[in-house]
């Protein structure tokens, strides 16, 4: 399914791609445009290596799980970065981000009640706290998006009007 989606994006919907808006990672120190995502992957991997629970005492399994959770928290940043350069976002794209936000909110509710289970063998609750922190980070990153989405839906619009980088102080 993932391969089919990638194929559709790369061929069928290629005309909808605006490369001038897709500049995530093009800031000093500059990486080649296709490697800008490393600004998210590398810190998440480092944090996962350093701070992960010991759910089944397997370094690879526990670190992979933590990396996945941390990366999910910031995975929306390139999309939000592109949104800043465009005057509007279709409600269809907004729905995608809102459903992802709802899913992460439910993850957060789960972890608020379960983070204490993510203790290390030495009894440290730091992995659980970092897990909760990743949930809070995701909520903070999407807070203004949710506001503008609700505003657009409330006004019955077909598009969301977001503040662009030029309008931000």
PDB file of N, CA, C and O in Angstrom, residues 77-144:
ATOM      1  N   UNK A  77       6.282  18.603  10.864  1.00  0.00           N
ATOM      2  CA  UNK A  77       6.997  19.877  10.680  1.00  0.00           C
ATOM      3  C   UNK A  77       7.240  20.256   9.220  1.00  0.00           C
ATOM      4  O   UNK A  77       7.006  21.415   8.852  1.00  0.00           O
ATOM      5  N   UNK A  78       7.709  19.354   8.348  1.00  0.00           N
ATOM      6  CA  UNK A  78       7.882  19.774   6.954  1.00  0.00           C
ATOM      7  C   UNK A  78       6.583  20.259   6.302  1.00  0.00           C
ATOM      8  O   UNK A  78       6.577  21.222   5.540  1.00  0.00           O
ATOM      9  N   UNK A  79       5.476  19.600   6.633  1.00  0.00           N
ATOM     10  CA  UNK A  79       4.186  20.020   6.076  1.00  0.00           C
ATOM     11  C   UNK A  79       3.790  21.392   6.615  1.00  0.00           C
ATOM     12  O   UNK A  79       3.359  22.266   5.867  1.00  0.00           O
ATOM     13  N   UNK A  80       3.949  21.600   7.909  1.00  0.00           N
ATOM     14  CA  UNK A  80       3.630  22.910   8.486  1.00  0.00           C
ATOM     15  C   UNK A  80       4.541  23.982   7.915  1.00  0.00           C
ATOM     16  O   UNK A  80       4.115  25.119   7.687  1.00  0.00           O
ATOM     17  N   UNK A  81       5.785  23.632   7.657  1.00  0.00           N
ATOM     18  CA  UNK A  81       6.739  24.557   7.053  1.00  0.00           C
ATOM     19  C   UNK A  81       6.251  24.979   5.667  1.00  0.00           C
ATOM     20  O   UNK A  81       6.308  26.156   5.308  1.00  0.00           O
ATOM     21  N   UNK A  82       5.757  24.017   4.881  1.00  0.00           N
ATOM     22  CA  UNK A  82       5.218  24.344   3.552  1.00  0.00           C
ATOM     23  C   UNK A  82       3.959  25.199   3.672  1.00  0.00           C
ATOM     24  O   UNK A  82       3.746  26.109   2.869  1.00  0.00           O
ATOM     25  N   UNK A  83       3.128  24.905   4.665  1.00  0.00           N
ATOM     26  CA  UNK A  83       1.898  25.669   4.839  1.00  0.00           C
ATOM     27  C   UNK A  83       2.183  27.146   5.077  1.00  0.00           C
ATOM     28  O   UNK A  83       1.396  28.008   4.693  1.00  0.00           O
ATOM     29  N   UNK A  84       3.298  27.469   5.727  1.00  0.00           N
ATOM     30  CA  UNK A  84       3.636  28.863   5.999  1.00  0.00           C
ATOM     31  C   UNK A  84       3.885  29.654   4.716  1.00  0.00           C
ATOM     32  O   UNK A  84       3.791  30.870   4.715  1.00  0.00           O
ATOM     33  N   UNK A  85       4.219  28.974   3.653  1.00  0.00           N
ATOM     34  CA  UNK A  85       4.558  29.650   2.403  1.00  0.00           C
ATOM     35  C   UNK A  85       3.377  29.757   1.453  1.00  0.00           C
ATOM     36  O   UNK A  85       3.497  30.339   0.390  1.00  0.00           O
ATOM     37  N   UNK A  86       2.283  29.184   1.823  1.00  0.00           N
ATOM     38  CA  UNK A  86       1.107  29.187   0.971  1.00  0.00           C
ATOM     39  C   UNK A  86      -0.001  29.963   1.670  1.00  0.00           C
ATOM     40  O   UNK A  86      -0.191  29.819   2.871  1.00  0.00           O
ATOM     41  N   UNK A  87      -0.743  30.770   0.937  1.00  0.00           N
ATOM     42  CA  UNK A  87      -1.787  31.573   1.580  1.00  0.00           C
ATOM     43  C   UNK A  87      -2.978  30.766   2.082  1.00  0.00           C
ATOM     44  O   UNK A  87      -3.694  31.206   2.965  1.00  0.00           O
ATOM     45  N   UNK A  88      -3.178  29.572   1.536  1.00  0.00           N
ATOM     46  CA  UNK A  88      -4.330  28.792   1.981  1.00  0.00           C
ATOM     47  C   UNK A  88      -4.032  27.298   1.874  1.00  0.00           C
ATOM     48  O   UNK A  88      -3.144  26.872   1.157  1.00  0.00           O
ATOM     49  N   UNK A  89      -4.829  26.542   2.614  1.00  0.00           N
ATOM     50  CA  UNK A  89      -4.715  25.082   2.636  1.00  0.00           C
ATOM     51  C   UNK A  89      -6.119  24.532   2.424  1.00  0.00           C
ATOM     52  O   UNK A  89      -7.069  24.986   3.067  1.00  0.00           O
ATOM     53  N   UNK A  90      -6.256  23.564   1.533  1.00  0.00           N
ATOM     54  CA  UNK A  90      -7.573  22.975   1.307  1.00  0.00           C
ATOM     55  C   UNK A  90      -8.036  22.259   2.571  1.00  0.00           C
ATOM     56  O   UNK A  90      -7.232  21.754   3.346  1.00  0.00           O
ATOM     57  N   UNK A  91      -9.341  22.222   2.759  1.00  0.00           N
ATOM     58  CA  UNK A  91      -9.867  21.523   3.927  1.00  0.00           C
ATOM     59  C   UNK A  91      -9.581  20.029   3.844  1.00  0.00           C
ATOM     60  O   UNK A  91      -9.462  19.364   4.864  1.00  0.00           O
ATOM     61  N   UNK A  92      -9.433  19.496   2.633  1.00  0.00           N
ATOM     62  CA  UNK A  92      -9.060  18.089   2.485  1.00  0.00           C
ATOM     63  C   UNK A  92      -7.709  17.814   3.120  1.00  0.00           C
ATOM     64  O   UNK A  92      -7.540  16.848   3.861  1.00  0.00           O
ATOM     65  N   UNK A  93      -6.731  18.661   2.852  1.00  0.00           N
ATOM     66  CA  UNK A  93      -5.413  18.515   3.481  1.00  0.00           C
ATOM     67  C   UNK A  93      -5.537  18.799   4.970  1.00  0.00           C
ATOM     68  O   UNK A  93      -4.909  18.130   5.786  1.00  0.00           O
ATOM     69  N   UNK A  94      -6.352  19.766   5.320  1.00  0.00           N
ATOM     70  CA  UNK A  94      -6.583  20.072   6.728  1.00  0.00           C
ATOM     71  C   UNK A  94      -7.162  18.886   7.471  1.00  0.00           C
ATOM     72  O   UNK A  94      -6.774  18.603   8.608  1.00  0.00           O
ATOM     73  N   UNK A  95      -8.091  18.167   6.821  1.00  0.00           N
ATOM     74  CA  UNK A  95      -8.681  16.980   7.446  1.00  0.00           C
ATOM     75  C   UNK A  95      -7.609  15.946   7.773  1.00  0.00           C
ATOM     76  O   UNK A  95      -7.644  15.323   8.843  1.00  0.00           O
ATOM     77  N   UNK A  96      -6.668  15.773   6.869  1.00  0.00           N
ATOM     78  CA  UNK A  96      -5.590  14.805   7.099  1.00  0.00           C
ATOM     79  C   UNK A  96      -4.803  15.167   8.347  1.00  0.00           C
ATOM     80  O   UNK A  96      -4.539  14.311   9.206  1.00  0.00           O
ATOM     81  N   UNK A  97      -4.440  16.430   8.465  1.00  0.00           N
ATOM     82  CA  UNK A  97      -3.662  16.876   9.623  1.00  0.00           C
ATOM     83  C   UNK A  97      -4.505  16.787  10.899  1.00  0.00           C
ATOM     84  O   UNK A  97      -4.013  16.378  11.955  1.00  0.00           O
ATOM     85  N   UNK A  98      -5.774  17.135  10.806  1.00  0.00           N
ATOM     86  CA  UNK A  98      -6.653  17.067  11.980  1.00  0.00           C
ATOM     87  C   UNK A  98      -6.824  15.626  12.457  1.00  0.00           C
ATOM     88  O   UNK A  98      -6.787  15.357  13.664  1.00  0.00           O
ATOM     89  N   UNK A  99      -6.994  14.678  11.535  1.00  0.00           N
ATOM     90  CA  UNK A  99      -7.127  13.281  11.950  1.00  0.00           C
ATOM     91  C   UNK A  99      -5.837  12.780  12.584  1.00  0.00           C
ATOM     92  O   UNK A  99      -5.867  12.015  13.555  1.00  0.00           O
ATOM     93  N   UNK A 100      -4.703  13.209  12.053  1.00  0.00           N
ATOM     94  CA  UNK A 100      -3.433  12.839  12.671  1.00  0.00           C
ATOM     95  C   UNK A 100      -3.338  13.446  14.071  1.00  0.00           C
ATOM     96  O   UNK A 100      -2.884  12.792  15.015  1.00  0.00           O
ATOM     97  N   UNK A 101      -3.802  14.676  14.214  1.00  0.00           N
ATOM     98  CA  UNK A 101      -3.795  15.339  15.520  1.00  0.00           C
ATOM     99  C   UNK A 101      -4.705  14.599  16.498  1.00  0.00           C
ATOM    100  O   UNK A 101      -4.343  14.400  17.664  1.00  0.00           O
ATOM    101  N   UNK A 102      -5.868  14.191  16.042  1.00  0.00           N
ATOM    102  CA  UNK A 102      -6.789  13.447  16.894  1.00  0.00           C
ATOM    103  C   UNK A 102      -6.160  12.121  17.338  1.00  0.00           C
ATOM    104  O   UNK A 102      -6.243  11.745  18.513  1.00  0.00           O
ATOM    105  N   UNK A 103      -5.507  11.444  16.402  1.00  0.00           N
ATOM    106  CA  UNK A 103      -4.841  10.195  16.743  1.00  0.00           C
ATOM    107  C   UNK A 103      -3.763  10.412  17.796  1.00  0.00           C
ATOM    108  O   UNK A 103      -3.679   9.670  18.785  1.00  0.00           O
ATOM    109  N   UNK A 104      -2.954  11.436  17.618  1.00  0.00           N
ATOM    110  CA  UNK A 104      -1.888  11.719  18.586  1.00  0.00           C
ATOM    111  C   UNK A 104      -2.476  12.178  19.921  1.00  0.00           C
ATOM    112  O   UNK A 104      -1.896  11.911  20.970  1.00  0.00           O
ATOM    113  N   UNK A 105      -3.612  12.849  19.901  1.00  0.00           N
ATOM    114  CA  UNK A 105      -4.268  13.247  21.140  1.00  0.00           C
ATOM    115  C   UNK A 105      -4.700  12.006  21.927  1.00  0.00           C
ATOM    116  O   UNK A 105      -4.520  11.934  23.145  1.00  0.00           O
ATOM    117  N   UNK A 106      -5.256  11.025  21.212  1.00  0.00           N
ATOM    118  CA  UNK A 106      -5.646   9.785  21.873  1.00  0.00           C
ATOM    119  C   UNK A 106      -4.418   9.043  22.398  1.00  0.00           C
ATOM    120  O   UNK A 106      -4.460   8.453  23.484  1.00  0.00           O
ATOM    121  N   UNK A 107      -3.309   9.080  21.650  1.00  0.00           N
ATOM    122  CA  UNK A 107      -2.052   8.526  22.171  1.00  0.00           C
ATOM    123  C   UNK A 107      -1.686   9.222  23.473  1.00  0.00           C
ATOM    124  O   UNK A 107      -1.266   8.579  24.440  1.00  0.00           O
ATOM    125  N   UNK A 108      -1.822  10.539  23.486  1.00  0.00           N
ATOM    126  CA  UNK A 108      -1.491  11.312  24.681  1.00  0.00           C
ATOM    127  C   UNK A 108      -2.340  10.924  25.868  1.00  0.00           C
ATOM    128  O   UNK A 108      -1.846  10.774  26.992  1.00  0.00           O
ATOM    129  N   UNK A 109      -3.641  10.749  25.639  1.00  0.00           N
ATOM    130  CA  UNK A 109      -4.540  10.330  26.719  1.00  0.00           C
ATOM    131  C   UNK A 109      -4.100   8.967  27.260  1.00  0.00           C
ATOM    132  O   UNK A 109      -4.045   8.758  28.473  1.00  0.00           O
ATOM    133  N   UNK A 110      -3.744   8.067  26.358  1.00  0.00           N
ATOM    134  CA  UNK A 110      -3.268   6.753  26.781  1.00  0.00           C
ATOM    135  C   UNK A 110      -2.010   6.887  27.624  1.00  0.00           C
ATOM    136  O   UNK A 110      -1.907   6.291  28.701  1.00  0.00           O
ATOM    137  N   UNK A 111      -1.040   7.682  27.157  1.00  0.00           N
ATOM    138  CA  UNK A 111       0.228   7.770  27.866  1.00  0.00           C
ATOM    139  C   UNK A 111       0.138   8.558  29.160  1.00  0.00           C
ATOM    140  O   UNK A 111       0.921   8.321  30.081  1.00  0.00           O
ATOM    141  N   UNK A 112      -0.806   9.467  29.282  1.00  0.00           N
ATOM    142  CA  UNK A 112      -1.007  10.151  30.558  1.00  0.00           C
ATOM    143  C   UNK A 112      -1.334   9.134  31.640  1.00  0.00           C
ATOM    144  O   UNK A 112      -0.886   9.251  32.783  1.00  0.00           O
ATOM    145  N   UNK A 113      -2.089   8.119  31.267  1.00  0.00           N
ATOM    146  CA  UNK A 113      -2.482   7.083  32.222  1.00  0.00           C
ATOM    147  C   UNK A 113      -1.505   5.913  32.300  1.00  0.00           C
ATOM    148  O   UNK A 113      -1.622   5.086  33.197  1.00  0.00           O
ATOM    149  N   UNK A 114      -0.550   5.832  31.368  1.00  0.00           N
ATOM    150  CA  UNK A 114       0.316   4.656  31.299  1.00  0.00           C
ATOM    151  C   UNK A 114       1.804   4.956  31.335  1.00  0.00           C
ATOM    152  O   UNK A 114       2.602   4.022  31.309  1.00  0.00           O
ATOM    153  N   UNK A 115       2.198   6.218  31.383  1.00  0.00           N
ATOM    154  CA  UNK A 115       3.623   6.531  31.270  1.00  0.00           C
ATOM    155  C   UNK A 115       4.450   5.886  32.380  1.00  0.00           C
ATOM    156  O   UNK A 115       5.629   5.585  32.195  1.00  0.00           O
ATOM    157  N   UNK A 116       3.847   5.652  33.522  1.00  0.00           N
ATOM    158  CA  UNK A 116       4.573   5.042  34.639  1.00  0.00           C
ATOM    159  C   UNK A 116       5.040   3.620  34.331  1.00  0.00           C
ATOM    160  O   UNK A 116       5.903   3.085  35.010  1.00  0.00           O
ATOM    161  N   UNK A 117       4.483   3.007  33.282  1.00  0.00           N
ATOM    162  CA  UNK A 117       4.911   1.665  32.894  1.00  0.00           C
ATOM    163  C   UNK A 117       6.228   1.679  32.121  1.00  0.00           C
ATOM    164  O   UNK A 117       6.821   0.632  31.897  1.00  0.00           O
ATOM    165  N   UNK A 118       6.657   2.847  31.689  1.00  0.00           N
ATOM    166  CA  UNK A 118       7.875   2.961  30.892  1.00  0.00           C
ATOM    167  C   UNK A 118       9.087   3.237  31.770  1.00  0.00           C
ATOM    168  O   UNK A 118       9.847   4.159  31.534  1.00  0.00           O
ATOM    169  N   UNK A 119       9.265   2.461  32.777  1.00  0.00           N
ATOM    170  CA  UNK A 119      10.397   2.636  33.684  1.00  0.00           C
ATOM    171  C   UNK A 119      11.582   1.795  33.203  1.00  0.00           C
ATOM    172  O   UNK A 119      11.407   0.774  32.540  1.00  0.00           O
ATOM    173  N   UNK A 120      12.754   2.263  33.532  1.00  0.00           N
ATOM    174  CA  UNK A 120      13.957   1.501  33.207  1.00  0.00           C
ATOM    175  C   UNK A 120      14.194   0.446  34.287  1.00  0.00           C
ATOM    176  O   UNK A 120      13.521   0.438  35.324  1.00  0.00           O
ATOM    177  N   UNK A 121      15.161  -0.417  34.060  1.00  0.00           N
ATOM    178  CA  UNK A 121      15.460  -1.463  35.045  1.00  0.00           C
ATOM    179  C   UNK A 121      15.952  -0.862  36.360  1.00  0.00           C
ATOM    180  O   UNK A 121      15.821  -1.470  37.412  1.00  0.00           O
ATOM    181  N   UNK A 122      16.473   0.378  36.297  1.00  0.00           N
ATOM    182  CA  UNK A 122      16.928   1.037  37.529  1.00  0.00           C
ATOM    183  C   UNK A 122      15.798   1.814  38.215  1.00  0.00           C
ATOM    184  O   UNK A 122      16.011   2.430  39.247  1.00  0.00           O
ATOM    185  N   UNK A 123      14.595   1.797  37.621  1.00  0.00           N
ATOM    186  CA  UNK A 123      13.461   2.464  38.239  1.00  0.00           C
ATOM    187  C   UNK A 123      13.234   3.896  37.783  1.00  0.00           C
ATOM    188  O   UNK A 123      12.349   4.578  38.284  1.00  0.00           O
ATOM    189  N   UNK A 124      13.989   4.367  36.810  1.00  0.00           N
ATOM    190  CA  UNK A 124      13.839   5.738  36.320  1.00  0.00           C
ATOM    191  C   UNK A 124      12.569   5.882  35.484  1.00  0.00           C
ATOM    192  O   UNK A 124      12.273   5.045  34.634  1.00  0.00           O
ATOM    193  N   UNK A 125      11.833   6.950  35.739  1.00  0.00           N
ATOM    194  CA  UNK A 125      10.628   7.234  34.946  1.00  0.00           C
ATOM    195  C   UNK A 125      10.917   8.238  33.830  1.00  0.00           C
ATOM    196  O   UNK A 125       9.985   8.696  33.169  1.00  0.00           O
ATOM    197  N   UNK A 126      12.178   8.564  33.611  1.00  0.00           N
ATOM    198  CA  UNK A 126      12.529   9.540  32.574  1.00  0.00           C
ATOM    199  C   UNK A 126      11.999   9.135  31.195  1.00  0.00           C
ATOM    200  O   UNK A 126      11.436   9.981  30.489  1.00  0.00           O
ATOM    201  N   UNK A 127      12.099   7.857  30.764  1.00  0.00           N
ATOM    202  CA  UNK A 127      11.518   7.509  29.461  1.00  0.00           C
ATOM    203  C   UNK A 127      10.023   7.817  29.373  1.00  0.00           C
ATOM    204  O   UNK A 127       9.540   8.285  28.340  1.00  0.00           O
ATOM    205  N   UNK A 128       9.277   7.575  30.439  1.00  0.00           N
ATOM    206  CA  UNK A 128       7.847   7.889  30.438  1.00  0.00           C
ATOM    207  C   UNK A 128       7.592   9.374  30.344  1.00  0.00           C
ATOM    208  O   UNK A 128       6.691   9.824  29.632  1.00  0.00           O
ATOM    209  N   UNK A 129       8.404  10.156  31.036  1.00  0.00           N
ATOM    210  CA  UNK A 129       8.255  11.609  30.993  1.00  0.00           C
ATOM    211  C   UNK A 129       8.605  12.137  29.619  1.00  0.00           C
ATOM    212  O   UNK A 129       7.919  13.016  29.074  1.00  0.00           O
ATOM    213  N   UNK A 130       9.659  11.597  28.994  1.00  0.00           N
ATOM    214  CA  UNK A 130      10.033  12.017  27.636  1.00  0.00           C
ATOM    215  C   UNK A 130       8.939  11.618  26.646  1.00  0.00           C
ATOM    216  O   UNK A 130       8.613  12.371  25.725  1.00  0.00           O
ATOM    217  N   UNK A 131       8.333  10.454  26.851  1.00  0.00           N
ATOM    218  CA  UNK A 131       7.212  10.017  26.012  1.00  0.00           C
ATOM    219  C   UNK A 131       6.065  11.021  26.111  1.00  0.00           C
ATOM    220  O   UNK A 131       5.517  11.451  25.086  1.00  0.00           O
ATOM    221  N   UNK A 132       5.715  11.411  27.325  1.00  0.00           N
ATOM    222  CA  UNK A 132       4.670  12.432  27.494  1.00  0.00           C
ATOM    223  C   UNK A 132       5.089  13.752  26.866  1.00  0.00           C
ATOM    224  O   UNK A 132       4.276  14.442  26.254  1.00  0.00           O
ATOM    225  N   UNK A 133       6.358  14.108  27.017  1.00  0.00           N
ATOM    226  CA  UNK A 133       6.866  15.339  26.416  1.00  0.00           C
ATOM    227  C   UNK A 133       6.716  15.346  24.903  1.00  0.00           C
ATOM    228  O   UNK A 133       6.393  16.368  24.307  1.00  0.00           O
ATOM    229  N   UNK A 134       6.927  14.190  24.272  1.00  0.00           N
ATOM    230  CA  UNK A 134       6.764  14.127  22.813  1.00  0.00           C
ATOM    231  C   UNK A 134       5.307  14.352  22.420  1.00  0.00           C
ATOM    232  O   UNK A 134       5.012  14.963  21.395  1.00  0.00           O
ATOM    233  N   UNK A 135       4.389  13.878  23.257  1.00  0.00           N
ATOM    234  CA  UNK A 135       2.964  14.103  22.995  1.00  0.00           C
ATOM    235  C   UNK A 135       2.621  15.591  23.130  1.00  0.00           C
ATOM    236  O   UNK A 135       1.882  16.149  22.319  1.00  0.00           O
ATOM    237  N   UNK A 136       3.161  16.223  24.156  1.00  0.00           N
ATOM    238  CA  UNK A 136       2.925  17.659  24.371  1.00  0.00           C
ATOM    239  C   UNK A 136       3.530  18.466  23.226  1.00  0.00           C
ATOM    240  O   UNK A 136       2.912  19.409  22.716  1.00  0.00           O
ATOM    241  N   UNK A 137       4.741  18.100  22.796  1.00  0.00           N
ATOM    242  CA  UNK A 137       5.388  18.797  21.679  1.00  0.00           C
ATOM    243  C   UNK A 137       4.510  18.754  20.436  1.00  0.00           C
ATOM    244  O   UNK A 137       4.320  19.772  19.761  1.00  0.00           O
ATOM    245  N   UNK A 138       3.956  17.602  20.154  1.00  0.00           N
ATOM    246  CA  UNK A 138       3.088  17.476  18.973  1.00  0.00           C
ATOM    247  C   UNK A 138       1.868  18.383  19.099  1.00  0.00           C
ATOM    248  O   UNK A 138       1.474  19.044  18.141  1.00  0.00           O
ATOM    249  N   UNK A 139       1.274  18.430  20.285  1.00  0.00           N
ATOM    250  CA  UNK A 139       0.106  19.297  20.506  1.00  0.00           C
ATOM    251  C   UNK A 139       0.473  20.766  20.316  1.00  0.00           C
ATOM    252  O   UNK A 139      -0.283  21.537  19.714  1.00  0.00           O
ATOM    253  N   UNK A 140       1.633  21.156  20.810  1.00  0.00           N
ATOM    254  CA  UNK A 140       2.076  22.546  20.667  1.00  0.00           C
ATOM    255  C   UNK A 140       2.310  22.882  19.193  1.00  0.00           C
ATOM    256  O   UNK A 140       1.898  23.948  18.711  1.00  0.00           O
ATOM    257  N   UNK A 141       2.955  21.977  18.462  1.00  0.00           N
ATOM    258  CA  UNK A 141       3.237  22.219  17.044  1.00  0.00           C
ATOM    259  C   UNK A 141       1.966  22.402  16.232  1.00  0.00           C
ATOM    260  O   UNK A 141       1.930  23.178  15.282  1.00  0.00           O
ATOM    261  N   UNK A 142       0.896  21.691  16.601  1.00  0.00           N
ATOM    262  CA  UNK A 142      -0.333  21.738  15.815  1.00  0.00           C
ATOM    263  C   UNK A 142      -1.411  22.632  16.412  1.00  0.00           C
ATOM    264  O   UNK A 142      -2.482  22.765  15.831  1.00  0.00           O
ATOM    265  N   UNK A 143      -1.140  23.272  17.524  1.00  0.00           N
ATOM    266  CA  UNK A 143      -2.151  24.091  18.181  1.00  0.00           C
ATOM    267  C   UNK A 143      -2.739  25.177  17.301  1.00  0.00           C
ATOM    268  O   UNK A 143      -3.967  25.299  17.190  1.00  0.00           O
ATOM    269  N   UNK A 144      -1.893  25.973  16.648  1.00  0.00           N
ATOM    270  CA  UNK A 144      -2.434  27.047  15.818  1.00  0.00           C
ATOM    271  C   UNK A 144      -3.110  26.497  14.572  1.00  0.00           C
ATOM    272  O   UNK A 144      -4.093  27.050  14.089  1.00  0.00           O
TER     273      UNK A 144
END
